[in-house]
Amino acid sequence: MTALGTVFRPQFPPELLRPMAETAEATGLDQLWVWEDCFSESGVAAAAAALAWTERLPVGIGLLPVPLRNVALAGMEVATLHRLFPDRVILGVGHGVQGWMGQAGARVSSPMTLLREYLDALRALLRGEEVTVDGRYVKLDRVRLDWPPSTPVKVYAGGQGPKTLRLTAEAADGTLLVADQSIDATREIRKFIDHEIIASLHVATGPDALERLRRTDPENGVAGDAETVAAAVRELVGAGADTVILQPTGDEPDPVGFVRFVTEQVRPLVP
């Protein structure tokens, strides 16, 4: 069965996370995702809170910008979450928006090199290995987590350029696609990625749905009722997506209601 999720967007105030997470749990949402956009909510802090407020709900973090987070610290944080909430944490990492990385004083000259070094080191740390590496950006000296995850952890990576996506195909356990990818682009990406693909889809519903959607993305996404949205999800799945995350607009007037729309109206229409 195709997994469906939605996003607590960074345009939403932090205090809205709890009712969204509790509604997601109560209605049976497959996944709830939080973002780490600069300079909004922390992805790790938000995920920890959502996990603590729920008992079943898987929570995804997408994406942790690797220039901002030392890989040893990221390993400690992720391992802690996995020990506290086994098999409920979905981790995604990526380049980060380069303008934001520059604002934070963290921009690197070769984001591709950093992401590859980071993925190799982080996955090894989460396997419980002692890691020594002297890379261009990632440097560790006999680092081993005292409390590694008790079960295997998948590390997903995301991006949108062809070079980045080929890197995720080689170095990550799964790939996260941005919502700006078209159906045709997703189909082409599936040709060279043989692991799990999590795709995102801009979605708006309600009386002013099309207007709000076009303010978000003038080309991609879907506006309409549950059947219209479900048809778009089925099309993405047909193009190669394993999981589809329905992404509300940043000005969605009722984020908690959007969660109910996904679980109660769209979910029954998606195999």
Short mmCIF file of C-alpha atoms in Angstrom, two decimals:
data_model
loop_
_atom_site.label_atom_id
_atom_site.label_comp_id
_atom_site.label_asym_id
_atom_site.label_seq_id
_atom_site.Cartn_x
_atom_site.Cartn_y
_atom_site.Cartn_z
CA MET A 1 0.00 0.00 0.00
CA THR A 2 1.23 3.48 -0.85
CA ALA A 3 2.10 5.46 2.28
CA LEU A 4 0.60 8.96 2.54
CA GLY A 5 1.84 11.76 4.70
CA THR A 6 1.67 15.49 5.15
CA VAL A 7 3.91 18.30 6.40
CA PHE A 8 3.99 20.63 9.35
CA ARG A 9 5.33 23.54 7.34
CA PRO A 10 7.73 26.10 8.85
CA GLN A 11 5.24 28.84 7.96
CA PHE A 12 2.99 27.41 10.68
CA PRO A 13 3.60 28.63 14.26
CA PRO A 14 5.33 26.08 16.51
CA GLU A 15 2.32 25.82 18.83
CA LEU A 16 0.28 24.36 15.96
CA LEU A 17 2.47 21.26 15.83
CA ARG A 18 0.81 19.50 18.76
CA PRO A 19 -2.75 19.56 17.42
CA MET A 20 -1.50 18.53 13.98
CA ALA A 21 0.46 15.60 15.44
CA GLU A 22 -2.38 14.50 17.70
CA THR A 23 -4.86 14.69 14.83
CA ALA A 24 -2.50 12.73 12.60
CA GLU A 25 -2.26 10.03 15.25
CA ALA A 26 -6.00 9.93 15.91
CA THR A 27 -6.97 9.71 12.25
CA GLY A 28 -4.31 7.18 11.24
CA LEU A 29 -2.02 9.29 9.05
CA ASP A 30 0.87 7.21 7.72
CA GLN A 31 3.57 9.88 8.24
CA LEU A 32 3.94 13.44 9.53
CA TRP A 33 6.95 15.43 8.34
CA VAL A 34 8.66 18.47 9.83
CA TRP A 35 11.12 20.70 8.03
CA GLU A 36 14.28 22.46 9.11
CA ASP A 37 14.05 25.61 7.01
CA CYS A 38 16.19 28.57 8.02
CA PHE A 39 15.35 30.37 10.16
CA SER A 40 12.21 28.72 11.45
CA GLU A 41 11.65 25.70 13.70
CA SER A 42 14.35 23.16 14.51
CA GLY A 43 13.70 19.86 12.74
CA VAL A 44 15.09 17.73 15.56
CA ALA A 45 13.27 19.59 18.34
CA ALA A 46 10.00 19.55 16.41
CA ALA A 47 10.31 15.85 15.61
CA ALA A 48 11.09 14.99 19.24
CA ALA A 49 8.00 16.87 20.43
CA ALA A 50 5.71 15.27 17.82
CA LEU A 51 7.03 11.82 18.68
CA ALA A 52 6.52 12.41 22.40
CA TRP A 53 2.92 13.55 21.89
CA THR A 54 2.04 10.41 19.92
CA GLU A 55 2.45 6.65 20.28
CA ARG A 56 2.24 5.25 16.75
CA LEU A 57 2.87 8.06 14.27
CA PRO A 58 6.08 7.93 12.20
CA VAL A 59 7.69 11.37 12.01
CA GLY A 60 10.04 12.44 9.22
CA ILE A 61 12.68 15.16 9.36
CA GLY A 62 13.29 16.68 5.99
CA LEU A 63 15.76 17.89 5.40
CA LEU A 64 18.53 18.45 7.93
CA PRO A 65 20.94 20.83 6.12
CA VAL A 66 24.31 19.13 6.46
CA PRO A 67 26.45 22.30 6.42
CA LEU A 68 24.70 23.46 9.62
CA ARG A 69 25.12 20.22 11.59
CA ASN A 70 28.36 18.52 12.53
CA VAL A 71 27.92 14.88 11.56
CA ALA A 72 28.83 13.59 15.02
CA LEU A 73 26.14 15.79 16.57
CA ALA A 74 23.60 14.67 13.97
CA GLY A 75 24.46 11.05 14.72
CA MET A 76 23.95 11.61 18.45
CA GLU A 77 20.60 13.33 17.93
CA VAL A 78 19.25 10.77 15.50
CA ALA A 79 20.43 7.83 17.58
CA THR A 80 18.80 9.31 20.68
CA LEU A 81 15.48 9.75 18.87
CA HIS A 82 15.63 6.19 17.57
CA ARG A 83 16.34 4.78 21.03
CA LEU A 84 13.48 6.79 22.54
CA PHE A 85 11.00 6.13 19.70
CA PRO A 86 12.06 2.92 17.94
CA ASP A 87 11.18 2.60 14.25
CA ARG A 88 9.21 5.86 14.18
CA VAL A 89 11.89 8.32 13.02
CA ILE A 90 12.48 8.97 9.31
CA LEU A 91 15.68 10.92 8.71
CA GLY A 92 16.36 13.05 5.65
CA VAL A 93 19.48 15.14 4.97
CA GLY A 94 20.43 17.46 2.15
CA HIS A 95 22.55 20.37 0.95
CA GLY A 96 20.39 23.06 2.49
CA VAL A 97 19.42 26.20 0.60
CA GLN A 98 22.75 27.74 -0.35
CA GLY A 99 21.65 31.32 0.33
CA TRP A 100 20.62 30.37 3.85
CA MET A 101 23.85 28.48 4.38
CA GLY A 102 25.70 31.63 3.43
CA GLN A 103 23.66 33.70 5.88
CA ALA A 104 24.57 31.25 8.63
CA GLY A 105 28.26 31.27 7.73
CA ALA A 106 28.11 27.57 6.82
CA ARG A 107 28.21 27.58 3.01
CA VAL A 108 30.81 25.29 1.44
CA SER A 109 32.41 25.48 -1.98
CA SER A 110 31.49 21.88 -2.91
CA PRO A 111 28.10 20.84 -1.50
CA MET A 112 28.30 17.54 -3.41
CA THR A 113 31.57 16.56 -1.72
CA LEU A 114 30.18 17.45 1.70
CA LEU A 115 26.96 15.49 1.21
CA ARG A 116 28.79 12.34 0.09
CA GLU A 117 31.27 12.51 2.97
CA TYR A 118 28.44 13.22 5.40
CA LEU A 119 26.25 10.34 4.23
CA ASP A 120 29.12 7.85 4.47
CA ALA A 121 30.09 8.99 7.96
CA LEU A 122 26.54 9.30 9.32
CA ARG A 123 25.45 5.90 8.11
CA ALA A 124 28.56 4.32 9.63
CA LEU A 125 27.98 6.06 12.96
CA LEU A 126 24.37 4.91 13.06
CA ARG A 127 25.54 1.34 12.40
CA GLY A 128 27.53 1.61 15.63
CA GLU A 129 30.92 1.67 13.93
CA GLU A 130 34.00 3.57 15.08
CA VAL A 131 34.60 6.18 12.43
CA THR A 132 37.85 7.88 11.51
CA VAL A 133 37.79 10.03 8.40
CA ASP A 134 39.88 12.92 7.14
CA GLY A 135 37.77 14.27 4.30
CA ARG A 136 37.59 17.68 2.73
CA TYR A 137 34.81 18.67 5.13
CA VAL A 138 34.03 15.72 7.40
CA LYS A 139 36.77 14.98 9.89
CA LEU A 140 36.32 12.43 12.69
CA ASP A 141 38.90 10.81 14.93
CA ARG A 142 37.83 7.45 16.36
CA VAL A 143 34.24 8.53 16.96
CA ARG A 144 31.76 5.89 18.07
CA LEU A 145 28.29 6.49 19.47
CA ASP A 146 27.85 5.19 23.01
CA TRP A 147 24.15 4.61 22.34
CA PRO A 148 23.71 3.76 18.67
CA PRO A 149 20.25 2.86 17.37
CA SER A 150 19.09 -0.56 18.53
CA THR A 151 17.66 -1.37 15.09
CA PRO A 152 18.95 -0.48 11.58
CA VAL A 153 18.31 3.11 10.54
CA LYS A 154 17.70 4.28 6.99
CA VAL A 155 19.26 7.58 6.02
CA TYR A 156 17.39 9.36 3.25
CA ALA A 157 18.82 12.21 1.21
CA GLY A 158 17.06 14.78 -0.91
CA GLY A 159 17.64 17.27 -3.66
CA GLN A 160 16.56 18.18 -7.15
CA GLY A 161 19.52 18.48 -9.51
CA PRO A 162 20.58 15.44 -11.56
CA LYS A 163 24.01 15.25 -9.92
CA THR A 164 22.53 15.34 -6.43
CA LEU A 165 19.92 12.72 -7.27
CA ARG A 166 22.56 10.39 -8.69
CA LEU A 167 24.52 10.88 -5.47
CA THR A 168 21.48 9.98 -3.37
CA ALA A 169 20.99 6.89 -5.54
CA GLU A 170 24.52 5.76 -4.71
CA ALA A 171 25.09 6.90 -1.14
CA ALA A 172 21.72 7.01 0.66
CA ASP A 173 19.13 4.42 1.69
CA GLY A 174 16.29 6.34 0.05
CA THR A 175 15.63 9.53 -1.90
CA LEU A 176 13.35 12.46 -1.09
CA LEU A 177 12.06 14.42 -4.07
CA VAL A 178 10.99 18.05 -3.86
CA ALA A 179 7.41 18.94 -4.69
CA ASP A 180 8.53 20.86 -7.78
CA GLN A 181 9.29 17.60 -9.64
CA SER A 182 6.86 16.86 -12.44
CA ILE A 183 5.38 13.44 -13.14
CA ASP A 184 7.68 13.04 -16.15
CA ALA A 185 10.71 14.02 -14.07
CA THR A 186 9.78 11.50 -11.39
CA ARG A 187 9.47 8.80 -14.03
CA GLU A 188 12.96 9.63 -15.37
CA ILE A 189 14.45 9.67 -11.87
CA ARG A 190 13.02 6.22 -11.15
CA LYS A 191 15.06 4.85 -14.06
CA PHE A 192 18.32 5.25 -12.13
CA ILE A 193 17.14 5.00 -8.51
CA ASP A 194 16.37 1.49 -7.28
CA HIS A 195 15.67 2.25 -3.63
CA GLU A 196 12.67 3.91 -1.95
CA ILE A 197 11.48 7.21 -3.40
CA ILE A 198 9.48 9.61 -1.24
CA ALA A 199 7.79 12.19 -3.45
CA SER A 200 6.09 15.41 -2.39
CA LEU A 201 3.04 17.00 -3.96
CA HIS A 202 1.79 20.58 -3.54
CA VAL A 203 -1.89 20.32 -2.56
CA ALA A 204 -4.62 22.85 -1.90
CA THR A 205 -8.27 22.18 -1.24
CA GLY A 206 -11.25 24.39 -0.42
CA PRO A 207 -12.93 27.38 -2.07
CA ASP A 208 -9.72 29.31 -2.91
CA ALA A 209 -7.57 26.24 -3.55
CA LEU A 210 -6.34 27.09 -7.03
CA GLU A 211 -5.39 30.64 -6.09
CA ARG A 212 -3.38 29.47 -3.08
CA LEU A 213 -1.71 26.72 -5.07
CA ARG A 214 -0.59 29.09 -7.82
CA ARG A 215 0.95 31.40 -5.25
CA THR A 216 3.01 28.41 -4.10
CA ASP A 217 3.88 26.79 -7.45
CA PRO A 218 2.67 28.11 -10.81
CA GLU A 219 3.29 24.82 -12.62
CA ASN A 220 3.12 21.75 -10.39
CA GLY A 221 0.71 20.54 -7.76
CA VAL A 222 -3.00 19.88 -7.56
CA ALA A 223 -5.99 21.85 -6.34
CA GLY A 224 -9.41 20.37 -5.77
CA ASP A 225 -11.41 17.77 -3.92
CA ALA A 226 -10.29 14.40 -2.56
CA GLU A 227 -10.77 12.52 -5.82
CA THR A 228 -8.74 15.10 -7.75
CA VAL A 229 -5.92 14.87 -5.22
CA ALA A 230 -6.06 11.07 -5.08
CA ALA A 231 -5.82 10.90 -8.87
CA ALA A 232 -2.63 12.99 -8.74
CA VAL A 233 -1.23 10.72 -6.03
CA ARG A 234 -1.97 7.63 -8.10
CA GLU A 235 -0.21 9.24 -11.05
CA LEU A 236 2.90 9.89 -8.95
CA VAL A 237 2.87 6.30 -7.74
CA GLY A 238 2.58 5.12 -11.32
CA ALA A 239 5.66 7.20 -12.14
CA GLY A 240 7.69 5.44 -9.44
CA ALA A 241 7.00 7.02 -6.05
CA ASP A 242 6.69 4.64 -3.09
CA THR A 243 5.47 7.25 -0.60
CA VAL A 244 3.69 10.53 -1.34
CA ILE A 245 3.75 13.49 1.03
CA LEU A 246 0.87 15.91 0.49
CA GLN A 247 2.27 19.35 1.11
CA PRO A 248 -0.19 22.08 2.11
CA THR A 249 0.42 25.65 1.05
CA GLY A 250 2.22 27.90 3.49
CA ASP A 251 -0.98 29.94 3.83
CA GLU A 252 -3.24 26.91 4.38
CA PRO A 253 -6.06 28.35 6.56
CA ASP A 254 -6.71 25.12 8.47
CA PRO A 255 -3.61 22.90 8.80
CA VAL A 256 -5.30 20.55 11.27
CA GLY A 257 -8.27 20.23 8.90
CA PHE A 258 -5.81 19.46 6.11
CA VAL A 259 -4.57 16.46 8.09
CA ARG A 260 -8.14 15.22 8.37
CA PHE A 261 -8.68 15.79 4.65
CA VAL A 262 -5.66 13.59 3.84
CA THR A 263 -6.55 10.74 6.19
CA GLU A 264 -10.34 10.73 6.00
CA GLN A 265 -10.95 11.69 2.37
CA VAL A 266 -7.84 11.05 0.27
CA ARG A 267 -6.50 7.94 1.99
CA PRO A 268 -9.50 5.71 1.15
CA LEU A 269 -9.07 6.57 -2.55
CA VAL A 270 -5.40 5.57 -2.79
CA PRO A 271 -4.55 1.84 -2.97
#
